[in-house]
mmCIF file of C-alpha atoms in Angstrom:
data_model
loop_
_atom_site.group_PDB
_atom_site.id
_atom_site.type_symbol
_atom_site.label_atom_id
_atom_site.label_comp_id
_atom_site.label_asym_id
_atom_site.label_seq_id
_atom_site.Cartn_x
_atom_site.Cartn_y
_atom_site.Cartn_z
ATOM 1 C CA UNK H 1149 128.802 55.373 18.636
ATOM 2 C CA UNK H 1150 130.728 52.339 19.919
ATOM 3 C CA UNK H 1151 132.452 52.955 23.236
ATOM 4 C CA UNK H 1152 134.838 50.272 24.500
ATOM 5 C CA UNK H 1153 135.092 49.972 28.293
ATOM 6 C CA UNK H 1154 138.465 50.541 29.928
ATOM 7 C CA UNK H 1155 140.126 47.530 31.577
ATOM 8 C CA UNK H 1156 139.047 46.908 35.155
ATOM 9 C CA UNK H 1157 142.646 46.894 36.432
ATOM 10 C CA UNK H 1158 143.209 50.468 35.236
ATOM 11 C CA UNK H 1159 139.869 51.574 36.667
ATOM 12 C CA UNK H 1160 140.765 50.086 40.057
ATOM 13 C CA UNK H 1161 144.229 51.655 39.912
ATOM 14 C CA UNK H 1162 142.721 55.075 39.236
ATOM 15 C CA UNK H 1163 140.352 54.694 42.180
ATOM 16 C CA UNK H 1164 143.220 53.733 44.499
ATOM 17 C CA UNK H 1165 145.291 56.746 43.368
ATOM 18 C CA UNK H 1166 142.342 59.118 43.817
ATOM 19 C CA UNK H 1167 141.528 57.652 47.244
ATOM 20 C CA UNK H 1168 145.140 58.032 48.434
ATOM 21 C CA UNK H 1169 145.176 61.661 47.259
ATOM 22 C CA UNK H 1170 141.903 62.292 49.107
ATOM 23 C CA UNK H 1171 143.373 60.756 52.267
ATOM 24 C CA UNK H 1172 146.432 63.016 51.986
ATOM 25 C CA UNK H 1173 144.284 66.110 51.511
ATOM 26 C CA UNK H 1174 141.960 65.074 54.347
ATOM 27 C CA UNK H 1175 144.979 64.550 56.612
ATOM 28 C CA UNK H 1176 146.175 68.072 55.861
ATOM 29 C CA UNK H 1177 142.768 69.541 56.743
ATOM 30 C CA UNK H 1178 141.867 67.519 59.827
ATOM 31 C CA UNK H 1179 142.372 64.185 61.540
ATOM 32 C CA UNK H 1180 140.642 61.632 59.263
ATOM 33 C CA UNK H 1181 140.246 59.262 62.227
ATOM 34 C CA UNK H 1182 138.196 61.826 64.155
ATOM 35 C CA UNK H 1183 136.470 63.191 61.052
ATOM 36 C CA UNK H 1184 135.985 60.075 58.884
ATOM 37 C CA UNK H 1185 133.613 61.811 56.461
ATOM 38 C CA UNK H 1186 136.283 64.222 55.169
ATOM 39 C CA UNK H 1187 138.094 61.855 52.755
ATOM 40 C CA UNK H 1188 134.882 60.465 51.172
ATOM 41 C CA UNK H 1189 133.547 64.015 50.940
ATOM 42 C CA UNK H 1190 136.700 65.147 49.151
ATOM 43 C CA UNK H 1191 136.377 62.182 46.761
ATOM 44 C CA UNK H 1192 132.791 63.151 45.871
ATOM 45 C CA UNK H 1193 133.794 66.787 45.319
ATOM 46 C CA UNK H 1194 136.813 65.694 43.250
ATOM 47 C CA UNK H 1195 134.589 63.509 41.091
ATOM 48 C CA UNK H 1196 131.968 66.228 40.686
ATOM 49 C CA UNK H 1197 134.457 68.861 39.569
ATOM 50 C CA UNK H 1198 137.081 66.873 37.678
ATOM 51 C CA UNK H 1199 134.693 64.475 35.917
ATOM 52 C CA UNK H 1200 132.109 67.195 35.406
ATOM 53 C CA UNK H 1201 134.484 69.583 33.662
ATOM 54 C CA UNK H 1202 137.375 67.464 32.370
ATOM 55 C CA UNK H 1203 136.108 63.878 32.191
ATOM 56 C CA UNK H 1204 138.893 62.482 34.354
ATOM 57 C CA UNK H 1205 140.396 62.688 37.809
ATOM 58 C CA UNK H 1206 144.118 62.745 38.580
ATOM 59 C CA UNK H 1207 144.112 58.957 39.032
ATOM 60 C CA UNK H 1208 142.241 58.468 35.754
ATOM 61 C CA UNK H 1209 144.711 60.725 33.934
ATOM 62 C CA UNK H 1210 147.625 58.646 35.251
ATOM 63 C CA UNK H 1211 145.877 55.382 34.305
ATOM 64 C CA UNK H 1212 144.881 56.726 30.848
ATOM 65 C CA UNK H 1213 141.121 56.404 31.246
ATOM 66 C CA UNK H 1214 138.217 58.842 31.273
ATOM 67 C CA UNK H 1215 134.503 58.978 32.041
ATOM 68 C CA UNK H 1216 132.231 59.960 29.175
ATOM 69 C CA UNK H 1217 128.521 60.118 28.466
ATOM 70 C CA UNK H 1218 127.194 56.808 27.131
ATOM 71 C CA UNK H 1219 125.074 58.792 24.644
ATOM 72 C CA UNK H 1220 127.354 61.570 23.366
ATOM 73 C CA UNK H 1221 130.883 60.458 24.315
ATOM 74 C CA UNK H 1222 131.485 63.883 25.904
ATOM 75 C CA UNK H 1223 131.895 65.027 29.497
ATOM 76 C CA UNK H 1224 128.971 64.260 31.777
ATOM 77 C CA UNK H 1225 128.723 67.619 33.564
ATOM 78 C CA UNK H 1226 128.864 68.432 37.260
ATOM 79 C CA UNK H 1227 125.371 67.252 38.348
ATOM 80 C CA UNK H 1228 125.781 63.795 36.790
ATOM 81 C CA UNK H 1229 129.382 63.537 38.032
ATOM 82 C CA UNK H 1230 128.194 64.429 41.536
ATOM 83 C CA UNK H 1231 125.516 61.733 41.339
ATOM 84 C CA UNK H 1232 128.113 59.242 40.090
ATOM 85 C CA UNK H 1233 130.418 60.060 43.011
ATOM 86 C CA UNK H 1234 127.684 59.715 45.624
ATOM 87 C CA UNK H 1235 126.453 56.393 44.210
ATOM 88 C CA UNK H 1236 130.066 55.131 44.089
ATOM 89 C CA UNK H 1237 130.664 55.726 47.822
ATOM 90 C CA UNK H 1238 129.388 52.311 49.002
ATOM 91 C CA UNK H 1239 131.868 50.758 46.486
ATOM 92 C CA UNK H 1240 129.617 47.731 46.059
ATOM 93 C CA UNK H 1241 127.927 49.694 43.275
ATOM 94 C CA UNK H 1242 131.179 49.504 41.311
ATOM 95 C CA UNK H 1243 131.270 45.716 41.668
ATOM 96 C CA UNK H 1244 127.856 45.092 40.115
ATOM 97 C CA UNK H 1245 128.654 45.289 36.396
ATOM 98 C CA UNK H 1246 126.598 44.826 33.257
ATOM 99 C CA UNK H 1247 127.815 43.461 29.892
ATOM 100 C CA UNK H 1248 129.400 46.841 29.072
ATOM 101 C CA UNK H 1249 131.315 46.739 32.382
ATOM 102 C CA UNK H 1250 129.268 49.668 33.689
ATOM 103 C CA UNK H 1251 128.664 49.721 37.427
ATOM 104 C CA UNK H 1252 125.514 51.024 39.055
ATOM 105 C CA UNK H 1253 127.223 54.407 39.520
ATOM 106 C CA UNK H 1254 127.821 54.607 35.756
ATOM 107 C CA UNK H 1255 124.245 53.582 34.980
ATOM 108 C CA UNK H 1256 122.887 56.227 37.374
ATOM 109 C CA UNK H 1257 125.006 58.926 35.707
ATOM 110 C CA UNK H 1258 124.604 57.672 32.131
ATOM 111 C CA UNK H 1259 128.366 57.264 31.835
ATOM 112 C CA UNK H 1260 130.997 54.751 30.818
ATOM 113 C CA UNK H 1261 134.727 54.540 31.612
ATOM 114 C CA UNK H 1262 136.856 54.306 28.453
ATOM 115 C CA UNK H 1263 140.565 54.267 27.604
ATOM 116 C CA UNK H 1264 142.097 57.521 26.408
ATOM 117 C CA UNK H 1265 144.621 55.820 24.175
ATOM 118 C CA UNK H 1266 143.536 54.900 20.655
ATOM 119 C CA UNK H 1267 142.704 51.265 20.008
ATOM 120 C CA UNK H 1268 144.726 49.330 17.416
ATOM 121 C CA UNK H 1269 142.825 48.633 14.213
#
């Protein structure tokens, strides 16, 4: 199965959208300045649930990308999505890419980010 990585610009855009949503939710729950762990915690939970069950977060849906298993092309499940979210937190893990444009968080979870729109043939 040949999986083509999604463009980096769309991946970054999805992360920014998801982070802003997490900041908004964190602000509604508590003061993110006093409780700085709330927004990252929400991001990890969002990744675990949305990627685990649906293969994409709100930001990924808007940017037309999804996270799939590198082996099967299907959703990665909650445990692997949770691992992916935790490994992504330092953000530097997303900057270290291999030839398939998979960051360390994708390698840890056995995932790849792909476009949801069909490629022209």
